[in-house]
PDB file of C-alpha atoms in Angstrom:
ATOM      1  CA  UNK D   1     -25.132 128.341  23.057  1.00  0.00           C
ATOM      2  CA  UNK D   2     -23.638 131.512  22.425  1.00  0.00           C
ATOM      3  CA  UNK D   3     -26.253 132.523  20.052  1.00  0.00           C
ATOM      4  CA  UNK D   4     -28.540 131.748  22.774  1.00  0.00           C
ATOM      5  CA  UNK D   5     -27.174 133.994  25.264  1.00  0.00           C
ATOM      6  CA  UNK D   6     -26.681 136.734  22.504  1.00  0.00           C
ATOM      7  CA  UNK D   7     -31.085 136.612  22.244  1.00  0.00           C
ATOM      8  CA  UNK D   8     -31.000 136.281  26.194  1.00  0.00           C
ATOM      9  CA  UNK D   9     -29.340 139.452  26.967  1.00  0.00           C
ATOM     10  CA  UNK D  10     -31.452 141.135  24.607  1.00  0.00           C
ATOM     11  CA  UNK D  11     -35.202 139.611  25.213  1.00  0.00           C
ATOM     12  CA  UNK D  12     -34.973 139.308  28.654  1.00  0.00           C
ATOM     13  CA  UNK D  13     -34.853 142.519  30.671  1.00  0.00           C
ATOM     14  CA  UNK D  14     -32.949 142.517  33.637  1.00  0.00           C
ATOM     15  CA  UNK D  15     -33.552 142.796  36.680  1.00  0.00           C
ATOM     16  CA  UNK D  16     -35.428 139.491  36.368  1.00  0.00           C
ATOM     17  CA  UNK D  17     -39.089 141.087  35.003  1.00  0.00           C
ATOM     18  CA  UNK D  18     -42.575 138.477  35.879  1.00  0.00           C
ATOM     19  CA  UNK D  19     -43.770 140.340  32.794  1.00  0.00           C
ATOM     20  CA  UNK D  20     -40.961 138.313  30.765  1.00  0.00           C
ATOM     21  CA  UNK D  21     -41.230 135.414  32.487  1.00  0.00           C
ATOM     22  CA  UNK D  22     -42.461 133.435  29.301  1.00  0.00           C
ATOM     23  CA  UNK D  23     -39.570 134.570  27.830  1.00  0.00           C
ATOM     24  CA  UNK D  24     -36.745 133.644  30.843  1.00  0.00           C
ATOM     25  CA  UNK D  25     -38.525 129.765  30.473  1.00  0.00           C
ATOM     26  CA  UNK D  26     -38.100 129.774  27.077  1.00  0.00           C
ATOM     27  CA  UNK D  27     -34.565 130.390  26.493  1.00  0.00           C
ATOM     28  CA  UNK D  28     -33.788 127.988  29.156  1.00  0.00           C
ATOM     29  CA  UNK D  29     -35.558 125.274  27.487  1.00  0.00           C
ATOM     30  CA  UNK D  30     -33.767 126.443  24.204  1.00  0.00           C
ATOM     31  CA  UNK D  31     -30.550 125.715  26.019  1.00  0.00           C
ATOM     32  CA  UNK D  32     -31.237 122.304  26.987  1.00  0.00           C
ATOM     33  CA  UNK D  33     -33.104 121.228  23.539  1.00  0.00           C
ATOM     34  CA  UNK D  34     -30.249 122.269  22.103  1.00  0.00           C
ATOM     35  CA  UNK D  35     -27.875 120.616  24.163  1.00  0.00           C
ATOM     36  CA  UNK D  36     -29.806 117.416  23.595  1.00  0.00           C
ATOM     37  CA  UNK D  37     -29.747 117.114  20.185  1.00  0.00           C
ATOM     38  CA  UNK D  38     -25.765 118.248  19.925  1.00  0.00           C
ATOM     39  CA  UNK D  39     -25.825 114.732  21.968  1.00  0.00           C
ATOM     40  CA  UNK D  40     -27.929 113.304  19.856  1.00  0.00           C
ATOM     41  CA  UNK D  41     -26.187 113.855  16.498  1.00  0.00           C
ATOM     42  CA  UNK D  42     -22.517 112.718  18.363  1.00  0.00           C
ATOM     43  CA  UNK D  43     -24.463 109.163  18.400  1.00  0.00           C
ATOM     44  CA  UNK D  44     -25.942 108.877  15.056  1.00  0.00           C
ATOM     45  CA  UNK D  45     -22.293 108.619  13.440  1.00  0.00           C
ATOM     46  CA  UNK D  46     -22.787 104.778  13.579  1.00  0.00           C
ATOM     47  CA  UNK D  47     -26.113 104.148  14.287  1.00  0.00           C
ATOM     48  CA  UNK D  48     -26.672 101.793  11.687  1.00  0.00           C
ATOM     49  CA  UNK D  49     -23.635  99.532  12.289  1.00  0.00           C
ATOM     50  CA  UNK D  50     -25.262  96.331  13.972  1.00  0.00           C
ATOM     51  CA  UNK D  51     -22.663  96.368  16.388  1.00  0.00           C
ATOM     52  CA  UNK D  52     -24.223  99.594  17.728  1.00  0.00           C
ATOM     53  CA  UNK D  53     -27.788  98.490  18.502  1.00  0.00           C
ATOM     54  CA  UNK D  54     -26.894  99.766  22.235  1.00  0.00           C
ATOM     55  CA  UNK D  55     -26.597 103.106  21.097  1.00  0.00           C
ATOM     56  CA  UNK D  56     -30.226 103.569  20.741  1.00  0.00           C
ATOM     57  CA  UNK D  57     -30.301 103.379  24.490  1.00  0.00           C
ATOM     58  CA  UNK D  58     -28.650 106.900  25.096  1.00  0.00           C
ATOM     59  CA  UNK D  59     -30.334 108.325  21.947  1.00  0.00           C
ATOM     60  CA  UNK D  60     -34.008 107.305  23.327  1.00  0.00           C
ATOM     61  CA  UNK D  61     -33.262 108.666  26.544  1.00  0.00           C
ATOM     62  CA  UNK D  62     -31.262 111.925  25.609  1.00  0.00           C
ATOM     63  CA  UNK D  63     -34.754 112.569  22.858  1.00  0.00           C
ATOM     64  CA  UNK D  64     -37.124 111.405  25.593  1.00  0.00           C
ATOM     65  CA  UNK D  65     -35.135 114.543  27.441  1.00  0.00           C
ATOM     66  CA  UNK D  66     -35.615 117.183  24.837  1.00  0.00           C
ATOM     67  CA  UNK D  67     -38.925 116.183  24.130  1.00  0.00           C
ATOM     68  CA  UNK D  68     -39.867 116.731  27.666  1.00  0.00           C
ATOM     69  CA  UNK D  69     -38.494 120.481  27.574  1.00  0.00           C
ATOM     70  CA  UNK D  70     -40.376 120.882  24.490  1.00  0.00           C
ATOM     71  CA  UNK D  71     -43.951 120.050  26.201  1.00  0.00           C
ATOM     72  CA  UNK D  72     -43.047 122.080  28.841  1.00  0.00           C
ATOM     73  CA  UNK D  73     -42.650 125.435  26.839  1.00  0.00           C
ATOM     74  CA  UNK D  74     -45.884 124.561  25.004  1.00  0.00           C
ATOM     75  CA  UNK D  75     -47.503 123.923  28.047  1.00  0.00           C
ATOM     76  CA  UNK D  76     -46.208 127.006  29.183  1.00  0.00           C
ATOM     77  CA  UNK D  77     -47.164 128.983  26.123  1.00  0.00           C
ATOM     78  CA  UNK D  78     -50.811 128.214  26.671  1.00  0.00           C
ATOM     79  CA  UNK D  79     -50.981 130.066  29.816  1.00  0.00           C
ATOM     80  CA  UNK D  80     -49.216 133.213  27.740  1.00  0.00           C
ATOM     81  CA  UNK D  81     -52.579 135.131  27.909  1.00  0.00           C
ATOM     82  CA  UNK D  82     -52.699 134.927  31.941  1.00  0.00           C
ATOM     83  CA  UNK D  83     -50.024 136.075  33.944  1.00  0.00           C
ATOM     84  CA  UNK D  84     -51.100 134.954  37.023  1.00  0.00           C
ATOM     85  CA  UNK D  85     -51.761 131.450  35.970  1.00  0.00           C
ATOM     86  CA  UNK D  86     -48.135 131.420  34.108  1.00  0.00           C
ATOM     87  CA  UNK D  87     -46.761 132.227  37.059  1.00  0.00           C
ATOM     88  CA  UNK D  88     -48.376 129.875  39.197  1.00  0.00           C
ATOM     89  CA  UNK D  89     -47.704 126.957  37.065  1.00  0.00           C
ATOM     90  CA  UNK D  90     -43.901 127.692  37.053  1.00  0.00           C
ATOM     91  CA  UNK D  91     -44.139 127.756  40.604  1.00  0.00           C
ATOM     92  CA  UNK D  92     -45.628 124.542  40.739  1.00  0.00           C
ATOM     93  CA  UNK D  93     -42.621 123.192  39.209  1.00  0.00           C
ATOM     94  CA  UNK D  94     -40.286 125.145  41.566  1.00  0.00           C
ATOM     95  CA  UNK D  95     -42.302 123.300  44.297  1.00  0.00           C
ATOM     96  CA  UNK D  96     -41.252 119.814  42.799  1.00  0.00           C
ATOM     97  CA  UNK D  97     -37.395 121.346  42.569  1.00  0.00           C
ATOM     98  CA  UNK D  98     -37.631 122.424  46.450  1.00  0.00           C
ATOM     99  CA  UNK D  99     -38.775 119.181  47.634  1.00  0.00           C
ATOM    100  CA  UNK D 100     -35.600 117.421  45.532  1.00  0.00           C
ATOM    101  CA  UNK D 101     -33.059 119.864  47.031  1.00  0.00           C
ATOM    102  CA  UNK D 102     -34.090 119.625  50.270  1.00  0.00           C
ATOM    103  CA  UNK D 103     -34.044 116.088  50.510  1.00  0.00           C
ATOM    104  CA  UNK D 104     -30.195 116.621  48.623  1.00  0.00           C
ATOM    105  CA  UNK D 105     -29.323 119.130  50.977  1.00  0.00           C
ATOM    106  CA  UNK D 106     -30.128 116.924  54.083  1.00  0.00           C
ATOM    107  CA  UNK D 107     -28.149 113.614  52.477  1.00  0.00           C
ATOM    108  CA  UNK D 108     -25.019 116.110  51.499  1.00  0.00           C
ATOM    109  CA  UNK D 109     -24.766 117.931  54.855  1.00  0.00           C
ATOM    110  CA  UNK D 110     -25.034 114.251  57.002  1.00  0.00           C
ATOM    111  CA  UNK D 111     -22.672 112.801  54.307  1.00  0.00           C
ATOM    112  CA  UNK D 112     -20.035 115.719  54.895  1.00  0.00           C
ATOM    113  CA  UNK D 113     -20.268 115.493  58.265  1.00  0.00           C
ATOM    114  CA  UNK D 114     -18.717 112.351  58.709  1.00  0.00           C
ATOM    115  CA  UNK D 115     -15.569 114.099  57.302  1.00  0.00           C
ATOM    116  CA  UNK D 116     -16.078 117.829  58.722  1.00  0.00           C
ATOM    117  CA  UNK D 117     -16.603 118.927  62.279  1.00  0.00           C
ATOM    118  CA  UNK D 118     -20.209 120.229  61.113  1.00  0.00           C
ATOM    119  CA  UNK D 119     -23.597 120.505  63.247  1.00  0.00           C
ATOM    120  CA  UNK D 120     -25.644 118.676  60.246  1.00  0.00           C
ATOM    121  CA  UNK D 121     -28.966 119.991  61.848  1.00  0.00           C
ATOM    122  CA  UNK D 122     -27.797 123.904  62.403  1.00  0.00           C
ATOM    123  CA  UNK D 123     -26.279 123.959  58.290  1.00  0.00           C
ATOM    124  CA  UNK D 124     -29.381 122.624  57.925  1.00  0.00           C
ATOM    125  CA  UNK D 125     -31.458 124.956  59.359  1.00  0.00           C
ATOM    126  CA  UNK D 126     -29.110 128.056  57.865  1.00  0.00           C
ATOM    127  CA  UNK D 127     -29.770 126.684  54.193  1.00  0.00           C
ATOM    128  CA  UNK D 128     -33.648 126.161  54.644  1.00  0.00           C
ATOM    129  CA  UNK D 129     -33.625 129.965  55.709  1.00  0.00           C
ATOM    130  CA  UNK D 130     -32.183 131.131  52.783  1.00  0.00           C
ATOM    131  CA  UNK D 131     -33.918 129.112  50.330  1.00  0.00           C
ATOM    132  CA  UNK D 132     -36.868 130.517  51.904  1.00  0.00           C
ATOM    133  CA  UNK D 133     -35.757 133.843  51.145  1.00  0.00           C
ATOM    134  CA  UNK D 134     -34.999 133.318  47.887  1.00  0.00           C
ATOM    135  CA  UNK D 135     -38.392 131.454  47.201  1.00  0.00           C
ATOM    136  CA  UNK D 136     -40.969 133.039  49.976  1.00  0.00           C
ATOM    137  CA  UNK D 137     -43.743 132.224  47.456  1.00  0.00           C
ATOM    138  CA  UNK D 138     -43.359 128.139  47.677  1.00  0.00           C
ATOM    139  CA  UNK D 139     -43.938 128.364  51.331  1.00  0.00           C
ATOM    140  CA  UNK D 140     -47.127 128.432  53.644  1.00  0.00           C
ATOM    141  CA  UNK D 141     -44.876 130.677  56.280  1.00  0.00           C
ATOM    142  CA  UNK D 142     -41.495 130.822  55.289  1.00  0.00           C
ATOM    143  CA  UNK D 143     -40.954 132.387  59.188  1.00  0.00           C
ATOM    144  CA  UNK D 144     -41.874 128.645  60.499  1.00  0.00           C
ATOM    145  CA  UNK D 145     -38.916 126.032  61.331  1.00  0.00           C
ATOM    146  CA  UNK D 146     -40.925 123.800  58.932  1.00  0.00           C
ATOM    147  CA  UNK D 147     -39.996 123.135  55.789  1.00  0.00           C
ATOM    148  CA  UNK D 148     -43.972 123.120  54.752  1.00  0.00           C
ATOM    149  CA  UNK D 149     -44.430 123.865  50.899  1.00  0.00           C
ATOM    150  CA  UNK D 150     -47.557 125.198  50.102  1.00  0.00           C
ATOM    151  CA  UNK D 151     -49.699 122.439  47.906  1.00  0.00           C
ATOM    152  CA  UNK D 152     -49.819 122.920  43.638  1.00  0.00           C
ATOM    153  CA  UNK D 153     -53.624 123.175  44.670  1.00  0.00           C
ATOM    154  CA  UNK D 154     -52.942 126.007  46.845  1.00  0.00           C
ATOM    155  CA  UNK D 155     -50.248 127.672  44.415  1.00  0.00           C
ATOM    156  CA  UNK D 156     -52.927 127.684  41.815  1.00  0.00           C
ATOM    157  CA  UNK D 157     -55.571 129.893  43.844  1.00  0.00           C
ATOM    158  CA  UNK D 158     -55.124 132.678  41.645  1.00  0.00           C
ATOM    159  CA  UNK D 159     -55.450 130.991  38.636  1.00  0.00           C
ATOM    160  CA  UNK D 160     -57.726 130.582  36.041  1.00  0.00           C
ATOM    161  CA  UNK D 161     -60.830 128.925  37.830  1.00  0.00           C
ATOM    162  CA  UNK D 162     -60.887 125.861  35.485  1.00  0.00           C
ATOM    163  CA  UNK D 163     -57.456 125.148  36.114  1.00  0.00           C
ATOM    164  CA  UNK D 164     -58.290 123.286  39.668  1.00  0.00           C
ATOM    165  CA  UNK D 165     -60.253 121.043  37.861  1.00  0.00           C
ATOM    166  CA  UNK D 166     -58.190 120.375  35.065  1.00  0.00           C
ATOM    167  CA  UNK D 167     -54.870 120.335  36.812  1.00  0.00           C
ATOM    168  CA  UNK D 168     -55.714 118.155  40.331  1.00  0.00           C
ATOM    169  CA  UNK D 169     -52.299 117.899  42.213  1.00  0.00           C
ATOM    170  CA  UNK D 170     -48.678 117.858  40.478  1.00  0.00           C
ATOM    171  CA  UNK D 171     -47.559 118.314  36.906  1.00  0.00           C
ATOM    172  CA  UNK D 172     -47.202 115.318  34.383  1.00  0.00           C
ATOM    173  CA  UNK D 173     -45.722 114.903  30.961  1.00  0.00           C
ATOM    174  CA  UNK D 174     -49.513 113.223  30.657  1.00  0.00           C
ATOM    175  CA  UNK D 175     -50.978 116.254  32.096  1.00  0.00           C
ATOM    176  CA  UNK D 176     -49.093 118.715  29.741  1.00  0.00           C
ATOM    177  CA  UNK D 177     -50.078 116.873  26.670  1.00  0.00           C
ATOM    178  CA  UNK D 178     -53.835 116.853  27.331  1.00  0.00           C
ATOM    179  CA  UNK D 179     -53.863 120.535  28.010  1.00  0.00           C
ATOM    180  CA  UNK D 180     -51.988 121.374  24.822  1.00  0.00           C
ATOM    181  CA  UNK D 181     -54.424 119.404  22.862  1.00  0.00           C
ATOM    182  CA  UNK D 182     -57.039 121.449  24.007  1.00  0.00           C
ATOM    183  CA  UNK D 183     -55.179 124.219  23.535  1.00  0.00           C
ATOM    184  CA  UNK D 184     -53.667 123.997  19.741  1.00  0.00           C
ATOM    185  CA  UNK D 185     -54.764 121.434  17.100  1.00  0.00           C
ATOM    186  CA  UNK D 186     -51.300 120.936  15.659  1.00  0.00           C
ATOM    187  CA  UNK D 187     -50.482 117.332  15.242  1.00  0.00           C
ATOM    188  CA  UNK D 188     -46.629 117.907  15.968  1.00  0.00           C
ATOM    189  CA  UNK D 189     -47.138 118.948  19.384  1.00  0.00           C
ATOM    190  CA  UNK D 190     -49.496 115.698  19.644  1.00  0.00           C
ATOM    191  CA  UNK D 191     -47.175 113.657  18.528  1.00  0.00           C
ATOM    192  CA  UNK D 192     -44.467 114.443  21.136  1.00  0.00           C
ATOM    193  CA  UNK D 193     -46.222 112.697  23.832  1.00  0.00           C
ATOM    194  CA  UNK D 194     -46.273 110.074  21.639  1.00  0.00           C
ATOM    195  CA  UNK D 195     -42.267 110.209  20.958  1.00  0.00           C
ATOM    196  CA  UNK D 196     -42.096 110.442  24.600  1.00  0.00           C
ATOM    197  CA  UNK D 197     -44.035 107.203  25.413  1.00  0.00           C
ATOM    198  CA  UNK D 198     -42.238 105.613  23.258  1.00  0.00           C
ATOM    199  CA  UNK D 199     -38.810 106.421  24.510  1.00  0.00           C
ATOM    200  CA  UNK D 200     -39.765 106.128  27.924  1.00  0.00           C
ATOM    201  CA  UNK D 201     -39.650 102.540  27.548  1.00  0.00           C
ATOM    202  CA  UNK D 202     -35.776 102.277  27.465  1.00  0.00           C
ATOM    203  CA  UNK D 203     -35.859 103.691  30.963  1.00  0.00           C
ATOM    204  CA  UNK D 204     -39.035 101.391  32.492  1.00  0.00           C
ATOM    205  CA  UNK D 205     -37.260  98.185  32.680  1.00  0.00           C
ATOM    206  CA  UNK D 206     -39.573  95.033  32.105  1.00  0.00           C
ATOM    207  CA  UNK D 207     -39.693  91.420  30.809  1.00  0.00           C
ATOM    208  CA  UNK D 208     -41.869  92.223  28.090  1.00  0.00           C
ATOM    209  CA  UNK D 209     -39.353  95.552  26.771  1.00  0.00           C
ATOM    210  CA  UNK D 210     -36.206  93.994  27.264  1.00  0.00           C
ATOM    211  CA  UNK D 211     -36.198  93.359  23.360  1.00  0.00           C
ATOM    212  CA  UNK D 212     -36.489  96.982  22.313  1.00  0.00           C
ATOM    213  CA  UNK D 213     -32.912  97.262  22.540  1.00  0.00           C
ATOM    214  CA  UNK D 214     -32.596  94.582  19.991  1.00  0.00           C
ATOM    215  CA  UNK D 215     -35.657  95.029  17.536  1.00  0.00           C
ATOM    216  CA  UNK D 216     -37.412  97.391  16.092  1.00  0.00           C
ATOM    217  CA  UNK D 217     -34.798  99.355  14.277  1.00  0.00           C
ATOM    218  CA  UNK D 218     -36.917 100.605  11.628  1.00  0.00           C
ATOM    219  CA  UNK D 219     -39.500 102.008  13.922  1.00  0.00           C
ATOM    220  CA  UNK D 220     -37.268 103.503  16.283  1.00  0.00           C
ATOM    221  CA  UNK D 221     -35.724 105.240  13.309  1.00  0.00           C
ATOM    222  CA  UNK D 222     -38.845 106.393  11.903  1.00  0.00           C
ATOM    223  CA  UNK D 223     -40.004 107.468  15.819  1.00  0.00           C
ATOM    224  CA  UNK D 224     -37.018 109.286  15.940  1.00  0.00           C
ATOM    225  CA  UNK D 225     -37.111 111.340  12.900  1.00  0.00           C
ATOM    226  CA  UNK D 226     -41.100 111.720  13.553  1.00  0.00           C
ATOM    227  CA  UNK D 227     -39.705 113.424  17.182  1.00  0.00           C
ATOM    228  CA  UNK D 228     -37.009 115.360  15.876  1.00  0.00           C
ATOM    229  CA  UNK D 229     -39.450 116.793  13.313  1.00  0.00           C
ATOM    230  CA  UNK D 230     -42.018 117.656  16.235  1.00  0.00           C
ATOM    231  CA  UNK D 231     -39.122 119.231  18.680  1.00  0.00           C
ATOM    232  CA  UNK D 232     -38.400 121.319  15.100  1.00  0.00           C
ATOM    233  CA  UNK D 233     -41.920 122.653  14.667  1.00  0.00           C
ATOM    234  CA  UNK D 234     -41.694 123.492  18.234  1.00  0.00           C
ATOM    235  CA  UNK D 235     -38.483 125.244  18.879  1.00  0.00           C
ATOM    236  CA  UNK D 236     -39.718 126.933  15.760  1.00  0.00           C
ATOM    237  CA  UNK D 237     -42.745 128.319  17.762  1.00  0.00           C
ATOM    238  CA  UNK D 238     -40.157 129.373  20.914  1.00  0.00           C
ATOM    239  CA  UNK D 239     -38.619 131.106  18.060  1.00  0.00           C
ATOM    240  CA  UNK D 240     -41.385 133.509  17.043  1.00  0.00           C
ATOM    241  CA  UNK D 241     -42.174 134.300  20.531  1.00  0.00           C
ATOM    242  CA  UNK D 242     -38.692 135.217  21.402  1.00  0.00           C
ATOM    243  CA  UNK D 243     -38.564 137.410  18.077  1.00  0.00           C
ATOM    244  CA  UNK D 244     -39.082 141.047  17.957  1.00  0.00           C
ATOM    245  CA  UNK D 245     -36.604 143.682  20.307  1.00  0.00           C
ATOM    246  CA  UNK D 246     -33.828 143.280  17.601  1.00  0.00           C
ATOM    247  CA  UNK D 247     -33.538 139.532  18.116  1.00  0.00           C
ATOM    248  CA  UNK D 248     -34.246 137.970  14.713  1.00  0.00           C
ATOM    249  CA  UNK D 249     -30.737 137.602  13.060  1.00  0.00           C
ATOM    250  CA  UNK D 250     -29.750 135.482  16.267  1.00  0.00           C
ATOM    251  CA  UNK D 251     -33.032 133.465  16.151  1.00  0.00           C
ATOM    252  CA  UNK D 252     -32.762 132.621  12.642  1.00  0.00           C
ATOM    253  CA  UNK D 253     -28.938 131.143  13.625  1.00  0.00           C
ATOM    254  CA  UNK D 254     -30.142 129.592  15.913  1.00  0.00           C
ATOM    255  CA  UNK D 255     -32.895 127.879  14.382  1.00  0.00           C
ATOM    256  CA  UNK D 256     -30.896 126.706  11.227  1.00  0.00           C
ATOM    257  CA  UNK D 257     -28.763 124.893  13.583  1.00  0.00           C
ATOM    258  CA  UNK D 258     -31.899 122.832  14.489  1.00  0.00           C
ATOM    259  CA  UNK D 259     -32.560 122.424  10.954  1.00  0.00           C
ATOM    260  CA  UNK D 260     -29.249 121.273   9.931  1.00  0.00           C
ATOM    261  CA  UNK D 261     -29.302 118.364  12.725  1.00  0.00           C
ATOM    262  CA  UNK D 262     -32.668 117.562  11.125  1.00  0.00           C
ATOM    263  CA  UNK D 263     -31.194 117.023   7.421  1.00  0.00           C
ATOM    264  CA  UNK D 264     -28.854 115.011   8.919  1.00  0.00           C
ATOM    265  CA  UNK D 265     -31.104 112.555  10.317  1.00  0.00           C
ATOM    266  CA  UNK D 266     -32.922 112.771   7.040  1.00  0.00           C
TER     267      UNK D 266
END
C-alpha cells in the first residue's frame, strides 16, 4: 500500500488534473486489487483441509471483488483515447454512488434522530447542498431542492456517438466485458467475466447452487488460479500505464508482490 501511494504522489498531479484522470482510477483500483488478494492469500493457508470447504465462500466472493475492479480499469482504459467519454463514464458511476449515499444519508440522519434533538429534514437538506457542490456535474440543476440526477443517457451526451447505442442506461459487469472484447482480443481479460460468473454464484443463493460449497473443488481451484492469472495480466497492464514520470522502481515492487501471491497459488 505504501508502494502504492509512493507511485500516487508521483503520477498523479495535484490539484486533482481531468487530464490524469485515467491515472487517479487506476491507482485506486490498484489499492483495492491489492487489498483483495492480501485477503485472499490469508485463506489459502488451509484450503485444502476438508474441514475448510467453507472457506471457499469468502475466497469466491473476496476474487469475485477484485475481479470486478479489474474490468473496471480495462473498461476504463478503452475510453483512454477520449477524454470526454472517460470522463463521462466515471461519472456515470459517481451517479450510481450518489443515489446509494443519499438513500444512506436519509436512513442515518432519521436513525440519529431518535437519539439527538436533530431536524432530520433541515440536515438533510444541508448535506444534499453540499454534495451538490462537490458534484455539480451529476445534477440536472444542482440550485433545485430536488435531488434529480441527471440520467447515464444524459451524462453521456458528449460522448463518443456510438456509445448511446452501445451503452443504453447504467453500467454492468456484463456491459464492461462486451465492450472490452471489442476493444482488445486478449483472452485474459475475457476470461475475467468468466471468473466473475462463476464466483457470483456463492452470493446468488438457489436450490440448484447450494452444492457449490461442497463440490467442485477441483474446478474452483483451477477457476481460481485461471482468475488470479487474468487479474495478473491485468494489473500488469495498469502497470505500464502508470509507468513513466520516474515511477518504474515502485511499479516493478509493486507488481512482484502480485506475482509472488500468484506462485503461491501455483
Amino acid at each position: 500500500m505504501k508502494t502504492l501511494d509512493l507511485i500516487g504522489n508521483k503520477a498523479v498531479a495535484r490539484p486533482f488534473s481531468e487530464k490524469k484522470l485515467l491515472k487517479h482510477a487506476l491507482l485506486d483500483l490498484c489499492k483495492q486489487i491489492y487489498a483483495n488478494l492480501y485477503a485472499i492469500k490469508t485463506l489459502l493457508a488451509e484450503f485444502h483441509d476438508e474441514r475448510n470447504n467453507l472457506k471457499r465462500v469468502p475466497i469466491a466472493l473476496i476474487t469475485r471483488g477484485a475481479i470486478a475492479d479489474c474490468l473496471t480499469g480495462v473498461y476504463l482504459i478503452t475510453f483512454r483515447n477520449s477524454d470526454e467519454s472517460l470522463k463521462n463514464e466515471i461519472d456515470v458511476m459517481s451517479r450510481e454512488y450518489a443515489k446509494f449515499l443519499r438513500f444512506f444519508e436519509d436512513e442515518k440522519i432519521r436513525y440519529l434522530q431518535k437519539f439527538e434533538t436533530l431536524e432530520a429534514e433541515e440536515e438533510l437538506k444541508k448535506w444534499e447542498s453540499n454534495f451538490k457542490n462537490s458534484h455539480p456535474q451529476l445534477f440536472v440543476n444542482k440550485e433545485d431542492t430536488e435531488w434529480r440526477l441527471k440520467s447515464a443517457k444524459s451524462l453521456r451526451s458528449t460522448s463518443e456517438i456510438k456509445l448511446s447505442k452501445e451503452l443504453d442506461g447504467n453500467l454492468t459487469e456484463e456491459k464492461k466485458a462486451k465492450r472490452i472484447k471489442r476493444n482488445d482480443k486478449n483472452e485474459d481479460y475475457g476470461l475475467l467475466y468468466v471468473g466473475f460468473k462463476y464466483f457470483s454464484q456463492y452470493q446468488h443463493y438457489s436450490f440448484s447452487n447450494r452444492k457449490m460449497i461442497e463440490d467442485l473443488r477441483e474446478e474452483f481451484f483451477g477457476i481460481l488460479l485461471m482468475s488470479i492469472a487474468s487479474i495478473a495480466t491485468t494489473t500488469s497492464l495498469f502497470s505500464s500505464i502508470l509507468g513513466g514520470e520516474g515511477n518504474e522502481d515502485e511499479i516493478k515492487r509493486n507488481y512482484e508482490s502480485i506475482n509472488l501471491l500468484f506462485e503461491t497459488l501455483e
